[in-house]
CSV table of C-alpha atoms in Angstrom, one decimal:
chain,number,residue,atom,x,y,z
A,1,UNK,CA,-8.4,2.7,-24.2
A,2,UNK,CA,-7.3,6.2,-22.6
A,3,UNK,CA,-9.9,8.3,-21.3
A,4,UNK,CA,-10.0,11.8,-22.8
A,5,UNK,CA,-10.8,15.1,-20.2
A,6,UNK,CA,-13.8,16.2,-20.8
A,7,UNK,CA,-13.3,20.3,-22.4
A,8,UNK,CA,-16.0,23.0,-21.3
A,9,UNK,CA,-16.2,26.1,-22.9
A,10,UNK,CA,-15.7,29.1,-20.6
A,11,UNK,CA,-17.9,32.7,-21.8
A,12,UNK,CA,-16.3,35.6,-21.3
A,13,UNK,CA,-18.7,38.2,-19.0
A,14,UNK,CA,-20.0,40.9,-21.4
A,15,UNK,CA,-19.0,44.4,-19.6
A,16,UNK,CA,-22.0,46.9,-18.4
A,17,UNK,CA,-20.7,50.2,-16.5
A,18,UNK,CA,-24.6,50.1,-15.3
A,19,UNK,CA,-26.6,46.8,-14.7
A,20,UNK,CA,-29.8,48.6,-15.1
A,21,UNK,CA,-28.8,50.6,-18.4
A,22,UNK,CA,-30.4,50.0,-21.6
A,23,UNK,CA,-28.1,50.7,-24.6
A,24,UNK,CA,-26.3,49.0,-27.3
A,25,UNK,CA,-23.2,46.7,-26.2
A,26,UNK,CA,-20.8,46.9,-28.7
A,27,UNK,CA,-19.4,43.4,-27.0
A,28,UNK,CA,-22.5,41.4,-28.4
A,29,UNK,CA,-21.5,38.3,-30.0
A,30,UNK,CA,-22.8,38.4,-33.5
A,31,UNK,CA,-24.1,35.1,-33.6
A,32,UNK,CA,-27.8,34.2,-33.8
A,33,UNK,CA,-28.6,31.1,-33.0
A,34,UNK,CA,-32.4,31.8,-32.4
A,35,UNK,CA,-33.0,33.7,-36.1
A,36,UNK,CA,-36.3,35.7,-37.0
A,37,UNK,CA,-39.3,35.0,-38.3
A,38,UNK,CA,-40.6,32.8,-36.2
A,39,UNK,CA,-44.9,32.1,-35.4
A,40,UNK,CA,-44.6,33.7,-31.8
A,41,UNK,CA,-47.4,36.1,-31.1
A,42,UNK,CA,-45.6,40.1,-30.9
A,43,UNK,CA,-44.3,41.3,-28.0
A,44,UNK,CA,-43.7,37.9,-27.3
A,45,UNK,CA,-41.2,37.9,-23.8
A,46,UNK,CA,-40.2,34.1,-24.3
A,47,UNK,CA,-38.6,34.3,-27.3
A,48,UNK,CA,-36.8,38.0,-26.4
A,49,UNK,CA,-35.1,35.6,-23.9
A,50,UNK,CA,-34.9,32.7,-26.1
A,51,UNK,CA,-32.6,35.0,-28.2
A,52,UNK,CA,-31.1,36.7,-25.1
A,53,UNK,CA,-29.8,33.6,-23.6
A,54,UNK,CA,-29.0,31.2,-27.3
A,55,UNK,CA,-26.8,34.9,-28.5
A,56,UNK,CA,-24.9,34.2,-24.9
A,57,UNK,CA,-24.3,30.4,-25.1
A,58,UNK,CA,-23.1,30.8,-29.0
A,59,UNK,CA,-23.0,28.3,-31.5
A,60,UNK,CA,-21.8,25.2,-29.9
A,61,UNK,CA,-25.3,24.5,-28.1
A,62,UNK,CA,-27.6,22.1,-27.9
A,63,UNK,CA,-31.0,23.5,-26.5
A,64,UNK,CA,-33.7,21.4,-25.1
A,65,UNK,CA,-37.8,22.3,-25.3
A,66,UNK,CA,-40.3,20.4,-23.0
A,67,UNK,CA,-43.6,21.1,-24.4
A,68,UNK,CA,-45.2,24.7,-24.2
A,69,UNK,CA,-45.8,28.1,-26.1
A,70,UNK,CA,-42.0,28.0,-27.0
A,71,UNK,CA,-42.6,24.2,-28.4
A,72,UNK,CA,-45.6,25.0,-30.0
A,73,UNK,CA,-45.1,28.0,-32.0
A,74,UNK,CA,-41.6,27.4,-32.9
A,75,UNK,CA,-42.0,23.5,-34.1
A,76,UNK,CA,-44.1,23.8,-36.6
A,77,UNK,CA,-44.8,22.6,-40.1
A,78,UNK,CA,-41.2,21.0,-40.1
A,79,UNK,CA,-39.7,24.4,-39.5
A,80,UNK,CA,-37.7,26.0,-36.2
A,81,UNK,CA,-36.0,29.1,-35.9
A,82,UNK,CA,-32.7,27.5,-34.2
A,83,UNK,CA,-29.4,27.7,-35.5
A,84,UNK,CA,-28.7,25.2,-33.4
A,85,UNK,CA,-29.2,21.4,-32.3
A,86,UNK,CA,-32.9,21.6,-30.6
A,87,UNK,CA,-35.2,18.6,-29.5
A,88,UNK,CA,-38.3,18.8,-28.3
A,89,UNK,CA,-39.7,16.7,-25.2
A,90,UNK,CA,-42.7,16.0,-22.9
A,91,UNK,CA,-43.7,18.7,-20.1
A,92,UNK,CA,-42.9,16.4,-17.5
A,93,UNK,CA,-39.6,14.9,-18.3
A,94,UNK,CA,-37.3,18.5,-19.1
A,95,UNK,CA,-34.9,17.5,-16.1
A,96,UNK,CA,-34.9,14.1,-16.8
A,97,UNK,CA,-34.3,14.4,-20.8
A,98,UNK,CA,-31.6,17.3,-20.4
A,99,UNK,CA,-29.9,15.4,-17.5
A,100,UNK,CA,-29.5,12.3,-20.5
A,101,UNK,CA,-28.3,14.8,-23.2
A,102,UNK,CA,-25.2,16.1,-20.4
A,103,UNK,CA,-24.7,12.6,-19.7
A,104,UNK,CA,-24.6,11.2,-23.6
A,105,UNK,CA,-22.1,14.0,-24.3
A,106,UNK,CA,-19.9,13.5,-21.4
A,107,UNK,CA,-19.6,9.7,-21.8
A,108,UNK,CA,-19.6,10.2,-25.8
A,109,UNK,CA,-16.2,13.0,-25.3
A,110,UNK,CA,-14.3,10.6,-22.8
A,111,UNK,CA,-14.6,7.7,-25.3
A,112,UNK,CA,-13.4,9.5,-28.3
A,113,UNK,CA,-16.5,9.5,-30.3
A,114,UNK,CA,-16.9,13.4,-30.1
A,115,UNK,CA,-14.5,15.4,-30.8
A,116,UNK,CA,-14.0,19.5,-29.5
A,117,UNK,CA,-15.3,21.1,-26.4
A,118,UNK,CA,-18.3,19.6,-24.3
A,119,UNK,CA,-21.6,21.7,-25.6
A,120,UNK,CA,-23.7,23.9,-24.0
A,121,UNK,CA,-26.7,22.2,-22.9
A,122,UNK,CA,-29.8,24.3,-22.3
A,123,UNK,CA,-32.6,23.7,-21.2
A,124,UNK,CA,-35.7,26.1,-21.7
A,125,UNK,CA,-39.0,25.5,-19.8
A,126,UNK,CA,-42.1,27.4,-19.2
A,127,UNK,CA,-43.2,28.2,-15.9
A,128,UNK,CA,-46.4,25.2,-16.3
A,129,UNK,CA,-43.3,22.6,-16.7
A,130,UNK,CA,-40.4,24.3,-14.7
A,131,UNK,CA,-42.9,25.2,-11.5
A,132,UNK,CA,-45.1,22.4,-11.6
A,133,UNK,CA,-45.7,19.4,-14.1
A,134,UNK,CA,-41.7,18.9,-14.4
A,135,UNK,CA,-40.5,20.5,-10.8
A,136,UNK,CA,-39.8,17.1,-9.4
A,137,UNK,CA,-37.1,16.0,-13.0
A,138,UNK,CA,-36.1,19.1,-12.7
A,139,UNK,CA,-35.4,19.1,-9.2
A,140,UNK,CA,-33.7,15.6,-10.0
A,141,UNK,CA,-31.9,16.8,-12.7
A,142,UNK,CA,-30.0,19.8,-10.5
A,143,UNK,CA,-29.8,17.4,-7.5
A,144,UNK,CA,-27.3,14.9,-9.6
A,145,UNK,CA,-25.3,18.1,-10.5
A,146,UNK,CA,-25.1,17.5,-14.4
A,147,UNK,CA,-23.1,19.5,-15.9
A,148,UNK,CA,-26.8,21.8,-17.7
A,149,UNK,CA,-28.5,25.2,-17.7
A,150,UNK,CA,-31.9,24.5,-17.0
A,151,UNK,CA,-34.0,28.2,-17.4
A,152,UNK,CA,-37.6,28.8,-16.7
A,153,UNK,CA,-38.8,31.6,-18.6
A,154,UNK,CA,-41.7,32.8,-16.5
A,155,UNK,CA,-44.7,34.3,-18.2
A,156,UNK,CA,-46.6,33.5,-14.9
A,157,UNK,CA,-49.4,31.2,-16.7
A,158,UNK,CA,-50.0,28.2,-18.7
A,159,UNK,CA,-50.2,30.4,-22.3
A,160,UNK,CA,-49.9,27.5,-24.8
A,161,UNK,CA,-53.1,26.1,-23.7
A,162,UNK,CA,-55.3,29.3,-23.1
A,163,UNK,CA,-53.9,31.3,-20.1
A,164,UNK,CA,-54.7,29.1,-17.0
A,165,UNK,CA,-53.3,30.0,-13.9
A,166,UNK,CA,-50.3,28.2,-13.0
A,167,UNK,CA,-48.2,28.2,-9.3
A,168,UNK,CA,-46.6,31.1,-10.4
A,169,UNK,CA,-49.2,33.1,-11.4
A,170,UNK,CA,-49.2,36.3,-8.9
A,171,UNK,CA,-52.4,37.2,-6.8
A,172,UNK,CA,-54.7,39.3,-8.6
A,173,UNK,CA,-53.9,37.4,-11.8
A,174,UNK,CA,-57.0,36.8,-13.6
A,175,UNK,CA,-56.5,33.7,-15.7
A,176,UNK,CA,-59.4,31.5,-17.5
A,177,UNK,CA,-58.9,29.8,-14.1
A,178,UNK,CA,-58.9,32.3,-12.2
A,179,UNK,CA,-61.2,35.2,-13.2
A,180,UNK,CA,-62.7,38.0,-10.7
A,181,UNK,CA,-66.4,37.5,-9.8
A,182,UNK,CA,-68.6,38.6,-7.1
A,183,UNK,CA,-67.5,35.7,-4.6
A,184,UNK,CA,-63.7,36.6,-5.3
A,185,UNK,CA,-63.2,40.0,-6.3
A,186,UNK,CA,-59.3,39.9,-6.6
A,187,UNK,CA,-59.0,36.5,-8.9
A,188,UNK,CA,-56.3,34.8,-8.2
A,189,UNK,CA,-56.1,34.5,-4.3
A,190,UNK,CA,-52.3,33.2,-3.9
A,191,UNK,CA,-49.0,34.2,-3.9
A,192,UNK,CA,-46.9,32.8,-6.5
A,193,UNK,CA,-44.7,30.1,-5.7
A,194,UNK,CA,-41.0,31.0,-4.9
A,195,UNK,CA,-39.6,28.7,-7.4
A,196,UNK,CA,-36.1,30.2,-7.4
A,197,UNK,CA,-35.8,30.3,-3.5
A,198,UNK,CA,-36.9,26.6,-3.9
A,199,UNK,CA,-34.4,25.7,-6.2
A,200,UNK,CA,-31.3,27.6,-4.2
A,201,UNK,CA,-32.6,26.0,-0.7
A,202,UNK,CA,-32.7,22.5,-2.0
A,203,UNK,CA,-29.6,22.6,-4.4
A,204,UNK,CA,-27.5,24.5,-2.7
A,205,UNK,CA,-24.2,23.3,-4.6
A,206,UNK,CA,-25.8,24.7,-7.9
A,207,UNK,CA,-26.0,28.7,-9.5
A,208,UNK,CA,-29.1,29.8,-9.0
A,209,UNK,CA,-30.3,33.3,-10.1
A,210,UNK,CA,-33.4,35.4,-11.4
A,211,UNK,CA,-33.2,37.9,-14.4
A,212,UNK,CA,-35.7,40.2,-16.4
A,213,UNK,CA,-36.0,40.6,-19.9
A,214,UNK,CA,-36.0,44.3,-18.9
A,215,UNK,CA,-32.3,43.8,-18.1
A,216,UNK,CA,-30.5,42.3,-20.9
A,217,UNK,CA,-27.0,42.5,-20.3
A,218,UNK,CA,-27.6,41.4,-16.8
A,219,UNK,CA,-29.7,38.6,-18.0
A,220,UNK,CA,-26.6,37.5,-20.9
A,221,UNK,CA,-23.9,37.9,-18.1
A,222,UNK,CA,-25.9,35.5,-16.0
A,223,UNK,CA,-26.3,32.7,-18.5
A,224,UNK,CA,-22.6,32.7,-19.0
A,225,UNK,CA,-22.3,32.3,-15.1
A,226,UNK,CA,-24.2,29.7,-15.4
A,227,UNK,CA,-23.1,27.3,-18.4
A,228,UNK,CA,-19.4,28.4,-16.8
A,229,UNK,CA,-20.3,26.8,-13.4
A,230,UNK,CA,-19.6,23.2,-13.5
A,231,UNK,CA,-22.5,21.1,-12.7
A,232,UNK,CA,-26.2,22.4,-12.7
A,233,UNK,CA,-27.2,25.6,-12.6
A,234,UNK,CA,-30.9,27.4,-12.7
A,235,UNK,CA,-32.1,30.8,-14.1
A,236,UNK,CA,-35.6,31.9,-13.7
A,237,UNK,CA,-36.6,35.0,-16.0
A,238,UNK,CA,-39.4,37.1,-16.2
A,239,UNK,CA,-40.9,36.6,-19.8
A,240,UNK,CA,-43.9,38.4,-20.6
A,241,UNK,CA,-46.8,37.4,-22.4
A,242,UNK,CA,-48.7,39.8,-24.4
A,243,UNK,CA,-51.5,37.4,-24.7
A,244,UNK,CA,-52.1,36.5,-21.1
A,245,UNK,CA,-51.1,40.0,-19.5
A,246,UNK,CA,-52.9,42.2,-22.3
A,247,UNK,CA,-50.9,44.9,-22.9
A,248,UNK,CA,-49.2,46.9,-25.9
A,249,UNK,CA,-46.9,44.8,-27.9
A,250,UNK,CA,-44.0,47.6,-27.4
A,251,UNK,CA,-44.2,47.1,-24.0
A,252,UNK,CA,-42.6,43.7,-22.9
A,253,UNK,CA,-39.0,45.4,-22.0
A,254,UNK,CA,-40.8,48.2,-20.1
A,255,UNK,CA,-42.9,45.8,-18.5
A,256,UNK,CA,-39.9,43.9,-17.5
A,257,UNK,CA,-37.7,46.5,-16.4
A,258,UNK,CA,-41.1,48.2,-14.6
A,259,UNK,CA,-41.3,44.0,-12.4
A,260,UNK,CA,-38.1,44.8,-10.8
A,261,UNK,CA,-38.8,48.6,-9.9
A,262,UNK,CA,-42.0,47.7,-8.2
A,263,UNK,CA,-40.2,45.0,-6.6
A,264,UNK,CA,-42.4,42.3,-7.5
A,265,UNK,CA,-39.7,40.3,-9.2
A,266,UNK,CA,-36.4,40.3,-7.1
A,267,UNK,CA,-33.3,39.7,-8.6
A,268,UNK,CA,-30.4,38.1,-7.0
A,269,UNK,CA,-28.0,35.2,-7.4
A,270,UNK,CA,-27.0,32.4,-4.6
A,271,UNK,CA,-23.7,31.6,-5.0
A,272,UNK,CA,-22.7,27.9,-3.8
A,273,UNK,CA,-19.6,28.9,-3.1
A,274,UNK,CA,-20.3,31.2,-0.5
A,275,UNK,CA,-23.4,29.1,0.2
A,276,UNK,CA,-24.8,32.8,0.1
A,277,UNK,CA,-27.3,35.4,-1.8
A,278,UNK,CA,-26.0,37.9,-3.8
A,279,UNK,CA,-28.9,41.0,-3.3
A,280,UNK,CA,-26.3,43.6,-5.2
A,281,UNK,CA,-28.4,44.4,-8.3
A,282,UNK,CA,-30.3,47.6,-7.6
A,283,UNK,CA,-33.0,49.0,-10.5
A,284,UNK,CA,-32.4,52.7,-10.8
A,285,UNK,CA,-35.7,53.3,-9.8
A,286,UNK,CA,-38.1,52.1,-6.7
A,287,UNK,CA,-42.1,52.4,-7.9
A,288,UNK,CA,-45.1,51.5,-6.9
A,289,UNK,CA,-46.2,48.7,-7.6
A,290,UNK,CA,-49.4,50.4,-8.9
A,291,UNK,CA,-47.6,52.0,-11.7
A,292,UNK,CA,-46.9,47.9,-13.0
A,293,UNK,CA,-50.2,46.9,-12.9
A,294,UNK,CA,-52.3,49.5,-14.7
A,295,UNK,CA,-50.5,48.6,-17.7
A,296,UNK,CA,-51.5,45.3,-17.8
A,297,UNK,CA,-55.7,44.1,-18.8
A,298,UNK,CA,-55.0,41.0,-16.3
A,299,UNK,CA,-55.2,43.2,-13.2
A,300,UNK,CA,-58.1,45.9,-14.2
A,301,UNK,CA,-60.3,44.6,-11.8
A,302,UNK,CA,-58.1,44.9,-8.8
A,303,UNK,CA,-59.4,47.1,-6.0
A,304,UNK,CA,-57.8,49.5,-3.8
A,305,UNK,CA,-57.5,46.8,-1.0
A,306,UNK,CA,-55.7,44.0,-3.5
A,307,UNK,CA,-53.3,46.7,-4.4
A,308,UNK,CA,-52.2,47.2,-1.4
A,309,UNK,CA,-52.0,43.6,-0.3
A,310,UNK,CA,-49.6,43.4,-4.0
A,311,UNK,CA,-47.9,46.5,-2.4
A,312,UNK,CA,-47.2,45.1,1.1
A,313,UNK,CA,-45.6,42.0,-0.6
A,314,UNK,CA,-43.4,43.8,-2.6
A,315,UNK,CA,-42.2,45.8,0.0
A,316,UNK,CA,-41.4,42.8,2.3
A,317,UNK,CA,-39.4,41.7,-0.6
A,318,UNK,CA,-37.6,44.9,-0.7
A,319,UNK,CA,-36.9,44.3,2.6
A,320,UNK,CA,-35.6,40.7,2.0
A,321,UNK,CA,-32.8,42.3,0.2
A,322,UNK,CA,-32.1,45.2,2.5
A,323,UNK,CA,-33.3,48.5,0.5
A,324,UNK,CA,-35.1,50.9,2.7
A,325,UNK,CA,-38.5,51.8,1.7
A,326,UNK,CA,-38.8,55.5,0.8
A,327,UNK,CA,-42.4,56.7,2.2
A,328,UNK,CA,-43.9,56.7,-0.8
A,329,UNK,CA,-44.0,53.0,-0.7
A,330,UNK,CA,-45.2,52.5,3.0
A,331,UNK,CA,-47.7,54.4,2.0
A,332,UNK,CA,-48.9,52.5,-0.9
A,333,UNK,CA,-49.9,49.8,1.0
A,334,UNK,CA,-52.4,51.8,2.8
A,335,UNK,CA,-55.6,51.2,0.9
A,336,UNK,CA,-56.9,54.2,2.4
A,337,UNK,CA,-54.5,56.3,0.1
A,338,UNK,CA,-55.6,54.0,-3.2
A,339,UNK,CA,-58.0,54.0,-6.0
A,340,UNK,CA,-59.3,51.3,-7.8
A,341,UNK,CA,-57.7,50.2,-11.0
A,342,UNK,CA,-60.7,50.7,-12.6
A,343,UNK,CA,-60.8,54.9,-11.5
A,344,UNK,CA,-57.2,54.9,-12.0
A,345,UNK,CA,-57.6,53.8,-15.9
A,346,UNK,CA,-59.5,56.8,-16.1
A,347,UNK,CA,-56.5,59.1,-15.0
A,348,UNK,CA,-54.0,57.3,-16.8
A,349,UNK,CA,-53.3,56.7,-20.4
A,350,UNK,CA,-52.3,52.9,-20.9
A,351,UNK,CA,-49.6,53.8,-23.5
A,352,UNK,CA,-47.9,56.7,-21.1
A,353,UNK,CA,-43.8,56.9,-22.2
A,354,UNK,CA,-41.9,56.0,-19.1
């Protein structure tokens, strides 16, 4: 029996004359495989992405959901919002099960019992699942090189189950794990974990890039990089949560547009190619970081020293990529030229236009 070549599907890029613009793209596919009306709370930043990344892949796509606020809300009653094939599995096995799915399909399209291009398989996991309970089938998953997009929306928390702090949860995060008290006045004491970095360093032969749901274009162009690469690739995106953040529902794009400015949320791609980072994204703006948190209940409690400890790790991650920090910035992380976040609330209206 002859062995038929396995056909992948190859995106075209979508065109942006400015990464860091916000408008309309006439290029959009039209398709929506993620449709509204789903139970997700509003402002919700997983499913912006959710739609973000199913409109890029299109219509031949078969996305996998390990268990979390994406599983939950969306599953059910009997009902989902895809368009497309979508299976649910276990927290801890999203590598493991999405690695199977590349496999079936591979083995099914070389013995002649499926017919047309191989699909896009995509896998979407929460930062609980992607960063901890399923890093090591994950990791297993992008070390055998199937041919996947495995995506960890980041909303920096374990949200499904109540808003406990999970490893990427950033410091000064106050989770029902982690909430500010006398004994530990800045909550959450840790750094997140660099997941992305983790995944580049250890599977070097795979894509591996972050994205915003501030940045939507960028974010689409990246998902076609990925499912284009043969073999595994990884996207981490910064999702936010309405719930776990507390903030105004309107403000999950400005929120995500605002992570990158303040530098808290790099974004870059490592290219296994060149076995190199790609630092070339640049937000139009460079804030403090201060201007991120105070729109955000998690963080209210922060005092002038925690914001500058936030502000000293975001400017050594500016200098990661090689921007040059504008005064302004050194400055900032100076406590001595702070306020609290509580005095600052009372100079600063919460729902200020950007």
């Amino acid at each position: 029996m002859p062995v038929i070549e396995v056909q992948r599907q190859l995106l075209p890029l979508l065109d942006s004359p400015n990464q860091g613009a916000r408008f309309y793209n006439p290029e959009l596919p039209s398709t929506e495989p993620f449709v509204p009306g789903h139970r997700t709370c509003a402002g919700c930043g997983p499913s912006i992405q959710y739609r973000m990344t199913s409109k890029a892949a299109g219509d031949n796509t078969i996305l996998v959901g390990p268990t979390g606020c994406m599983y939950v809300a969306n599953s059910s009653y009997l009902c989902t919002p895809y368009n497309v094939p979508w299976a649910h599995t276990q927290i801890g096995s999203a590598g493991s099960f999405t690695a199977g799915v590349a496999a079936a399909y591979e083995a099914m399209i070389r013995k002649g019992k499926w017919k047309g291009a191989f699909p896009n398989i995509i896998c979407e996991a929460g930062d609980g699942s992607a960063s901890d309970i399923g890093l090591a089938s994950i990791s297993g998953a992008l070390y055998r090189n199937h041919d996947c997009l495995i995506i960890c929306y980041d909303n920096e928390q374990y949200a499904n189950t109540g808003i406990q702090a999970s490893s990427r949860t950033p410091y000064g995060g106050m989770t029902t794990f982690s909430p500010p008290g006398p004994m530990v006045p800045e909550a959450k004491t840790l750094f997140p974990k660099d997941l992305a970095r983790m995944m580049a360093a250890g599977h070097p032969h795979c894509y591996v890039a972050t994205a915003s749901v501030g940045y939507p274009i960028d974010l689409m162009n990246k998902v076609r990089k990925g499912l284009n690469h043969k073999g595994a690739a990884y996207l981490m995106i910064y999702t936010p949560c309405q719930k776990g953040f507390v903030y105004e529902t309107p403000r999950s794009i400005d929120l995500g547009r605002l992570v990158v400015e303040c530098g808290l949320y790099p974004i870059w791609e490592w290219n296994p190619e060149t076995r190199a980072y790609d630092y070339s994204f640049r937000p139009r703006n460079m804030r403090p970081v201060s201007e991120y948190l105070k729109l955000q209940g998690r963080f209210g409690h922060l005092h002038a020293e925690h914001i500058a400890k936030l502000q000293n790790f975001a400017n050594e991650q500016w200098r990661m990529m090689g921007v040059q920090l504008p005064d302004a910035l050194i400055r900032a992380a100076d406590a001595k030229n702070l306020v609290n976040m509580a005095s600052a609330e009372q100079a600063a209206a919460i729902a200020q236009t950007l």
